[in-house]
Short mmCIF file of C-alpha atoms in Angstrom, two decimals:
data_model
loop_
_atom_site.label_atom_id
_atom_site.label_comp_id
_atom_site.label_asym_id
_atom_site.label_seq_id
_atom_site.Cartn_x
_atom_site.Cartn_y
_atom_site.Cartn_z
CA UNK A 652 -7.75 -1.71 8.12
CA UNK A 653 -4.25 -1.03 10.16
CA UNK A 654 -3.02 -1.45 13.44
CA UNK A 655 -3.88 1.71 15.56
CA UNK A 656 -0.94 4.14 16.49
CA UNK A 657 -0.74 5.39 19.93
CA UNK A 658 -0.71 9.44 19.68
CA UNK A 659 2.78 10.62 20.87
CA UNK A 660 4.46 7.07 20.50
CA UNK A 661 7.04 6.91 17.60
CA UNK A 662 6.44 4.70 15.17
CA UNK A 663 8.50 1.63 14.30
CA UNK A 664 10.11 1.29 10.94
CA UNK A 665 11.49 -2.61 10.22
CA UNK A 666 14.55 -2.18 8.34
CA UNK A 667 15.36 -5.58 6.04
CA UNK A 668 19.08 -4.93 4.37
CA UNK A 669 22.03 -6.98 3.98
CA UNK A 670 23.92 -4.49 3.12
CA UNK A 671 25.57 -2.70 6.36
CA UNK A 672 26.47 0.50 5.50
CA UNK A 673 23.11 1.30 3.76
CA UNK A 674 21.46 -0.03 7.04
CA UNK A 675 23.44 2.20 8.76
CA UNK A 676 22.77 5.14 6.59
CA UNK A 677 18.68 4.62 6.90
CA UNK A 678 19.02 4.17 10.43
CA UNK A 679 20.50 7.70 10.97
CA UNK A 680 17.92 9.09 8.76
CA UNK A 681 14.97 7.29 10.30
CA UNK A 682 16.17 8.42 13.62
CA UNK A 683 16.23 12.05 12.77
CA UNK A 684 12.74 11.68 11.36
CA UNK A 685 11.60 10.34 14.89
CA UNK A 686 10.99 6.85 13.98
CA UNK A 687 12.18 3.93 15.88
CA UNK A 688 14.09 1.28 13.40
CA UNK A 689 14.26 -2.30 13.84
CA UNK A 690 17.16 -3.79 12.14
CA UNK A 691 17.53 -7.26 10.01
CA UNK A 692 20.16 -8.04 7.73
CA UNK A 693 18.74 -11.15 7.01
CA UNK A 694 14.86 -12.26 6.60
CA UNK A 695 14.31 -15.45 8.33
CA UNK A 696 12.86 -13.82 11.28
CA UNK A 697 11.28 -11.30 9.73
CA UNK A 698 7.73 -12.90 9.41
CA UNK A 699 7.61 -13.67 13.27
CA UNK A 700 9.02 -10.42 14.51
CA UNK A 701 6.19 -8.52 12.28
CA UNK A 702 3.75 -10.57 14.46
CA UNK A 703 5.69 -9.58 17.67
CA UNK A 704 7.28 -6.02 17.12
CA UNK A 705 4.35 -4.50 14.84
CA UNK A 706 5.98 -2.65 13.00
CA UNK A 707 4.42 0.28 11.67
CA UNK A 708 5.71 -0.03 8.23
CA UNK A 709 8.36 -2.27 6.39
CA UNK A 710 11.49 -1.27 4.46
CA UNK A 711 12.10 -4.26 2.46
CA UNK A 712 15.41 -5.11 0.02
CA UNK A 713 14.27 -7.72 -2.55
CA UNK A 714 17.73 -9.39 -2.73
CA UNK A 715 18.26 -10.78 0.77
CA UNK A 716 20.97 -13.62 1.35
CA UNK A 717 18.02 -16.11 2.82
CA UNK A 718 14.86 -15.50 0.92
CA UNK A 719 13.73 -13.59 -1.71
CA UNK A 720 11.82 -10.34 -0.62
CA UNK A 721 8.98 -10.86 -3.01
CA UNK A 722 8.33 -14.48 -1.33
CA UNK A 723 8.71 -12.28 2.29
CA UNK A 724 6.28 -9.84 0.98
CA UNK A 725 3.72 -12.83 -0.05
CA UNK A 726 4.26 -14.43 3.25
CA UNK A 727 3.70 -10.94 5.08
CA UNK A 728 0.70 -10.56 3.08
CA UNK A 729 -0.87 -13.86 3.98
CA UNK A 730 -0.66 -13.12 7.70
CA UNK A 731 -4.26 -12.58 9.32
CA UNK A 732 -5.49 -9.25 10.95
CA UNK A 733 -3.93 -5.95 10.68
CA UNK A 734 -0.25 -7.76 10.45
CA UNK A 735 -0.94 -9.03 6.86
CA UNK A 736 -2.23 -5.15 6.42
CA UNK A 737 1.33 -3.66 7.50
CA UNK A 738 2.41 -1.21 5.20
CA UNK A 739 5.89 -2.40 2.50
CA UNK A 740 8.18 -0.22 0.85
CA UNK A 741 10.42 -2.55 -1.57
CA UNK A 742 14.18 -1.04 -1.53
CA UNK A 743 15.88 -2.75 -4.35
CA UNK A 744 18.88 -2.38 -7.24
CA UNK A 745 15.94 -3.52 -9.42
CA UNK A 746 14.37 -0.98 -11.04
CA UNK A 747 12.72 -2.63 -14.53
CA UNK A 748 9.35 -2.01 -14.58
CA UNK A 749 8.60 -6.02 -14.45
CA UNK A 750 9.73 -6.30 -11.25
CA UNK A 751 8.09 -3.13 -9.92
CA UNK A 752 4.94 -4.66 -11.26
CA UNK A 753 5.55 -8.14 -9.13
CA UNK A 754 5.86 -5.91 -6.21
CA UNK A 755 2.61 -3.89 -6.45
CA UNK A 756 1.17 -7.13 -7.76
CA UNK A 757 2.10 -8.80 -4.29
CA UNK A 758 0.55 -5.95 -2.48
CA UNK A 759 3.75 -3.58 -2.03
CA UNK A 760 2.91 0.22 -1.31
CA UNK A 761 6.13 1.70 -2.68
CA UNK A 762 9.22 1.10 -4.41
CA UNK A 763 12.51 2.57 -3.93
CA UNK A 764 15.43 1.95 -6.41
CA UNK A 765 19.18 2.40 -5.14
CA UNK A 766 20.82 4.31 -5.16
CA UNK A 767 18.74 6.45 -3.19
CA UNK A 768 18.11 9.85 -1.57
CA UNK A 769 17.73 9.45 1.95
CA UNK A 770 15.57 12.31 2.67
CA UNK A 771 13.19 10.88 -0.31
CA UNK A 772 12.77 7.66 1.41
CA UNK A 773 11.72 9.43 4.54
CA UNK A 774 9.24 11.58 2.17
CA UNK A 775 8.08 8.09 0.75
CA UNK A 776 7.54 6.82 4.28
CA UNK A 777 5.68 9.74 5.45
CA UNK A 778 3.54 9.29 2.65
CA UNK A 779 3.07 5.43 2.91
CA UNK A 780 1.99 6.23 6.58
CA UNK A 781 -0.27 8.90 6.07
CA UNK A 782 -2.36 6.72 3.23
CA UNK A 783 -2.05 3.70 5.58
CA UNK A 784 -3.98 6.04 8.49
CA UNK A 785 -0.77 6.39 10.86
CA UNK A 786 -0.90 10.16 11.52
CA UNK A 787 1.60 9.93 14.15
CA UNK A 788 1.71 13.22 16.07
CA UNK A 789 0.53 15.18 13.17
CA UNK A 790 -2.66 17.63 13.94
CA UNK A 791 -5.65 16.61 12.72
CA UNK A 792 -7.08 17.54 9.93
CA UNK A 793 -9.67 20.34 10.31
CA UNK A 794 -13.37 19.60 9.88
CA UNK A 795 -13.91 22.42 7.24
CA UNK A 796 -11.34 21.45 5.15
CA UNK A 797 -11.94 17.52 5.40
CA UNK A 798 -13.72 16.39 2.19
CA UNK A 799 -16.67 14.13 2.65
CA UNK A 800 -16.53 10.45 2.49
CA UNK A 801 -17.91 9.01 -0.79
CA UNK A 802 -21.68 7.82 -0.26
CA UNK A 803 -22.81 5.14 -2.65
CA UNK A 804 -25.86 3.10 -1.36
CA UNK A 805 -24.34 1.06 1.63
CA UNK A 806 -21.07 2.26 0.71
CA UNK A 807 -19.04 4.75 2.02
CA UNK A 808 -15.10 5.58 1.07
CA UNK A 809 -13.38 8.24 3.03
CA UNK A 810 -9.93 8.53 1.28
CA UNK A 811 -9.27 10.89 4.23
CA UNK A 812 -8.77 8.81 6.98
CA UNK A 813 -8.42 6.18 4.33
CA UNK A 814 -11.57 4.10 5.71
CA UNK A 815 -13.95 1.70 3.84
CA UNK A 816 -17.30 0.94 5.30
CA UNK A 817 -20.29 -1.17 3.77
CA UNK A 818 -23.59 -1.04 5.99
CA UNK A 819 -21.76 0.55 8.64
CA UNK A 820 -19.08 -1.93 9.24
CA UNK A 821 -15.44 -1.03 8.56
CA UNK A 822 -13.67 -3.46 5.63
CA UNK A 823 -9.90 -4.32 5.37
CA UNK A 824 -8.68 -2.58 2.67
CA UNK A 825 -5.17 -1.74 1.71
CA UNK A 826 -4.31 1.82 0.61
CA UNK A 827 -4.05 1.03 -2.85
CA UNK A 828 -7.45 -0.84 -2.98
CA UNK A 829 -8.82 1.94 -1.40
CA UNK A 830 -7.73 4.56 -3.75
CA UNK A 831 -8.58 2.09 -6.59
CA UNK A 832 -12.14 2.14 -5.03
CA UNK A 833 -12.38 5.79 -4.74
CA UNK A 834 -11.31 6.63 -8.11
CA UNK A 835 -13.77 4.47 -9.62
CA UNK A 836 -16.66 5.48 -7.63
CA UNK A 837 -16.15 9.08 -8.19
CA UNK A 838 -16.93 8.84 -11.95
CA UNK A 839 -19.65 6.32 -11.74
CA UNK A 840 -20.51 5.07 -15.53
CA UNK A 841 -16.99 6.04 -16.67
CA UNK A 842 -14.95 3.53 -18.18
CA UNK A 843 -11.21 3.59 -17.63
CA UNK A 844 -8.74 1.09 -19.68
CA UNK A 845 -6.43 -0.58 -17.24
CA UNK A 846 -3.49 1.71 -18.51
CA UNK A 847 -5.67 4.32 -17.60
CA UNK A 848 -5.84 3.35 -13.81
CA UNK A 849 -2.28 2.23 -13.38
CA UNK A 850 -1.34 6.11 -14.66
CA UNK A 851 -3.95 7.99 -12.16
CA UNK A 852 -3.81 5.64 -9.36
CA UNK A 853 -0.31 3.93 -9.38
CA UNK A 854 0.93 6.67 -11.47
CA UNK A 855 2.81 4.30 -13.66
CA UNK A 856 3.46 4.41 -17.35
CA UNK A 857 3.82 0.71 -18.29
CA UNK A 858 1.20 -0.26 -20.93
CA UNK A 859 2.38 -4.19 -19.95
CA UNK A 860 1.39 -3.88 -16.22
CA UNK A 861 -2.24 -4.05 -16.54
CA UNK A 862 -2.13 -7.58 -14.33
CA UNK A 863 -1.55 -5.93 -11.19
CA UNK A 864 -5.32 -3.60 -11.74
CA UNK A 865 -6.93 -6.92 -12.70
CA UNK A 866 -5.15 -8.17 -9.34
CA UNK A 867 -6.90 -5.26 -6.98
CA UNK A 868 -9.93 -5.15 -8.88
CA UNK A 869 -10.22 -9.20 -8.23
CA UNK A 870 -9.15 -8.50 -4.41
CA UNK A 871 -11.75 -5.74 -3.98
CA UNK A 872 -14.81 -8.01 -5.53
CA UNK A 873 -13.53 -10.73 -2.90
CA UNK A 874 -13.41 -8.32 0.07
CA UNK A 875 -16.78 -6.15 -0.80
CA UNK A 876 -19.11 -8.87 -2.19
CA UNK A 877 -21.78 -7.96 -4.60
CA UNK A 878 -24.23 -5.62 -4.28
CA UNK A 879 -27.73 -4.45 -5.90
CA UNK A 880 -26.75 -1.18 -5.62
CA UNK A 881 -23.49 -0.83 -7.14
CA UNK A 882 -20.87 -3.12 -8.92
CA UNK A 883 -17.24 -2.38 -10.43
CA UNK A 884 -18.43 -4.06 -14.26
CA UNK A 885 -15.73 -5.66 -16.34
CA UNK A 886 -15.51 -4.75 -19.98
CA UNK A 887 -13.89 -7.24 -21.59
CA UNK A 888 -10.82 -5.83 -24.11
CA UNK A 889 -11.55 -2.27 -22.21
CA UNK A 890 -11.46 -2.00 -18.54
CA UNK A 891 -13.57 -1.20 -15.64
CA UNK A 892 -16.26 1.02 -14.73
CA UNK A 893 -18.19 1.88 -11.57
CA UNK A 894 -21.63 0.90 -12.44
CA UNK A 895 -24.57 2.49 -9.92
CA UNK A 896 -28.34 1.09 -9.86
CA UNK A 897 -31.42 0.81 -8.23
CA UNK A 898 -30.46 3.60 -5.69
#
């Protein structure tokens, strides 16, 4: 799903924001937390730099002078291989629900609204990196404390390692796609409305935001394909359920 992080090597955070004083604050806090910041004040070179610099995460402002952060996020997600899976956090003054939904639909991993607490920013970065499988120098989870992967026929979902496998081969899914798949598969046969899933998986209470759920389910079906033993079932006008059959 994501590029492998070399143990002991500082993680690189690409910061894209056109406000120098904000970038300087972010730089100081990232360095204090042990990260290597890569700073950009415009978005024009970011796409190529994502390919060459291989950042562990992109902290991306929506309102850039030369390109929309939404457009840049979309371009990153269209990259092939692990570059297209690079975790992205939007950093923006826009806090309206519709802007958050647009970002989540594009595959953004988190959303920080200005003005923000730099310590909270660092905590959110750590959480997103952890979900994306970037463990840094943290000690591995002892086997006795690790939960077992969820197994359904040929499907294996390991939420501790954020890994999904089909017939023993790993499938590239975003962290949020893995969380959604695990949540549904953990309660086979139970029907969840789109609003339920927004609340449980995205921790986001907004009744008009159901399209982001539909988009993630569509991506899961495209990446996982169809199988005799299980399926993600659509209940029209209601929501989704994970159905197990023939096992």
